[in-house]
Every structure is written in C-alpha cells, then in structure tokens.
Amino acid sequence: MGRYPSADQLLDEAAEQTGLSDFGPGDFRDGLTVLLDSLERDGDLSPGADAAVIGDFRRRLVNRLEVEAWYREHPEVDDVPVRGPVDISGLPRTGTTALADMLSFDPQFRCLRGWEQTKPCPPPTRDDEADDPRRLEFIAAQERRSTEHRAMHILEIDATMEDTELLGMAFHGQQMVLPVPGYRDWWREADLTSTYRYHRRVVKLLGSRRPPDLWLFKAPHHKFHLDGLAAAYPDIRFVMTHRDPAKVVPSYTSLVSSIMPPADGGRDPHGLGREICDHLRIGMEHAIEARGRIGEDRFLDVHHRDLVSDPKGTIRRIYEWLGFDLTPAVEQTILDWQRANQMGAAGAHRYTAEQFGLSAAQIRSDYDFYIRHFDVALEGLKR
C-alpha cells in the first residue's frame, strides 16, 4: 500500500461524491497515473501537505464530472463560438503577467480568469459575476498573500491567468510547484493534442453565458506544446515575450521555491535551480522548433526592455500587428495601470542566482541559442 491513492481510487471517490460517472474525453487517466507515481517515487512532501495536494486532484476530477453533466443538460454549449485566441507566452518572468494584465483591461477580450477555472460549473454570467462566491473566495485567498509574494508577482483578480486548472483537469499540466521531476520529464515530451481539445471544451462552457467570444490566454508553459495548442485553436496568434535568461531563471526559481508545499526534511535549493534551468531551456527549444512548423507570421516578439521603457509604443505595436482597434480610453487605462505597477511598486523581489547554485555566466551559456535567436538584451552588460 503506497502513501498516495491510486488513480482508480480517486476516480471512484469523485464519482461517489457527485453521483456522476462520465469524466469526459481525453487521456487524463494517463497523466493522473504518471503524476501519482511520480509523487510516490520522487516526492518529498511533508505529510501535512498530502491532504491539500490530493484534494486538488480530487476537485479537478469532480470538475470534469460536472462539465460533462453540464454539456448533457445544455448541448447548445457545443456550438458556442471561440474567436482567436491571442496567446501570451515565453519564458516566465519576462513580462507575460504584466502584458496580460494590461490587455485584460480591453473589454473586447474574454479573459480566462483564475477564479472561474477552479470550479467551471456553473459558467459565470456578466450580471452576477461581481458577487460570484468563487470570485469572492479567490479575492479572499489573494488578500492572504504575504508581502514577499506580492512583491514577486502581480495579480489582477479579473485578468486572464495561466490555465493551470484547465490543464490540471486534464492532468497534463506542468505541475512546477510539486516535487514531481519524473512527471515533468514525461510531460515535456507528451502529446497534448487531446489535452488542448479538452481545454477548448471547457473554454466554450465558460464563455457560454458570458461574452465576448474573443479570448485572451496567458501561460509561459504553453511554449512546451505550441503544436497541440495551435491544433485546438486554429486561428490562434501568439505574442512571445523575451528577457535575459540570467534574470529569468533565478527569479522564477525564487518564485517557485516560495510557493512549493513544505518538504519533508527541507528542499535542496541548488537541485531546484538546476532543474528549473534545464526545464525552461528545453521548453524554449521546443518553442523555437514549433514556431518553424506553425509559421513565424503567427508570432510577435516583445522584449521586456521595450515593455518597461516604452509601454505605449509596445502596446500600440501589438494592436497594430493584431489588427485590433485600441481606443483612447483603453489605452489610457493600460498606461495608468502600468505606471502604478512598475517594477518594484509592491516592494523588491530579492534573489541571486548563486543561492540556487547557478551563475549568470553559466545560465547565459546554456541559453546562448535563445539569446542569439531572438537578439535578447543582456541586462547589466553592454552589447
């Protein structure tokens, strides 16, 4: 008997909890099995963290059951249009969140919000969403964030957020904040074609009672599986952000280390740094290869230095490339937000590469292919 339940046990528990039996399409059982096996084999969680982690898995299975029940009761959802989407991706800590938050102020976009992902059913409505219990609970949780975490990561409640929960419902998510390196080895090379088909199924449900239908996505982890994403969303266009990897890798490692559940006996920061450095490098290798297959004309590259130094010009360039109207009112709202949320506005995020067993020179050497391919500026150095 292992420490963690089997996939079959969790499926049975979710079915018993809901009285439902249809978990929907896709190969989610494979991902769930690999994830549980990796947690059993590789995991170093403190025992007190087990209930919350397994509870998340069970909740996502319940969500799957409820999604299929909703489709049975509302078959018209299958005909809901999905326009776009515009997808913001790249390495993490390159401005993906800031850019997504800014574009989310434009009412022509339908944002994939964190609070509606955690429990998609019933799909939200515009009239009731301000007081939706899911949204209020999400707000309360964010208000409990530490001052340190607020300095690390901006969060707008109604902005588009990473699709962690949707991919989690398919059990083909990155799972970076869990100690499951074996699972991530499998996930990086997995075929996510059916995962993103299911992703679109949930997106249609979420948009069925809450327009508009032009979607805005944001997720740095999309870079690992751009082909699957493009297959599910044939009209998708990508905005990819870039920054010096010597800044990106330790910053992201610091963020991940701050939100990982406690480890039994403590966690090795050097091991985490090495894993994240390799993981993100492989993701960018995948992205460059996929861009060649998908077509470079569907990608716009945005550099962090330009987003910070010239936000107005950068936003206008994005809208011009997309062919979308940027109204004066929306532009002013975006610029006001950018001024209020400039780097350091919520406090300083302090970290060094060395605390994670890394160095700027070594990271830049590992990512030389990326720096050269996108002509990425090296911060603190003259080029």
Short mmCIF file of C-alpha atoms in Angstrom, two decimals, residues 4-5 7 10 28-43 53-54 56-57 60 167-168 170-176 178-184 186-187:
data_model
loop_
_atom_site.label_atom_id
_atom_site.label_comp_id
_atom_site.label_asym_id
_atom_site.label_seq_id
_atom_site.Cartn_x
_atom_site.Cartn_y
_atom_site.Cartn_z
CA TYR A 4 -0.93 8.06 -2.07
CA PRO A 5 -4.20 6.76 -3.53
CA ALA A 7 -5.93 6.86 -9.97
CA LEU A 10 -9.60 8.97 -6.87
CA PHE A 28 -6.38 12.33 -18.47
CA ARG A 29 -6.08 8.93 -16.78
CA ASP A 30 -2.56 8.53 -18.20
CA GLY A 31 -1.47 11.87 -16.78
CA LEU A 32 -3.07 11.20 -13.42
CA THR A 33 -1.34 7.83 -13.15
CA VAL A 34 2.08 9.24 -14.05
CA LEU A 35 1.58 12.15 -11.65
CA LEU A 36 0.66 9.91 -8.71
CA ASP A 37 3.52 7.51 -9.48
CA SER A 38 6.00 10.39 -9.58
CA LEU A 39 4.64 11.81 -6.33
CA GLU A 40 5.08 8.38 -4.73
CA ARG A 41 8.57 7.84 -6.14
CA ASP A 42 10.08 11.35 -6.30
CA GLY A 43 8.03 13.31 -3.82
CA VAL A 53 -2.42 18.13 -2.82
CA ILE A 54 -4.66 15.08 -3.19
CA ASP A 56 -6.75 19.36 -5.58
CA PHE A 57 -6.60 16.21 -7.72
CA ARG A 60 -10.33 18.51 -10.63
CA LEU A 167 -4.66 21.69 -17.85
CA GLY A 168 -4.84 20.30 -14.33
CA ALA A 170 -6.69 17.06 -17.98
CA PHE A 171 -3.79 16.03 -15.70
CA HIS A 172 -1.41 17.30 -18.34
CA GLY A 173 -0.31 20.47 -16.56
CA GLN A 174 3.27 21.46 -15.80
CA GLN A 175 2.94 20.89 -12.03
CA MET A 176 6.02 23.01 -11.33
CA LEU A 178 5.03 19.91 -6.84
CA PRO A 179 8.14 17.75 -6.30
CA VAL A 180 7.48 15.52 -9.31
CA PRO A 181 10.52 15.75 -11.62
CA GLY A 182 9.74 12.34 -13.13
CA TYR A 183 6.29 13.53 -14.13
CA ARG A 184 7.75 16.67 -15.70
CA TRP A 186 7.20 12.70 -19.11
CA TRP A 187 5.08 15.84 -19.57
#
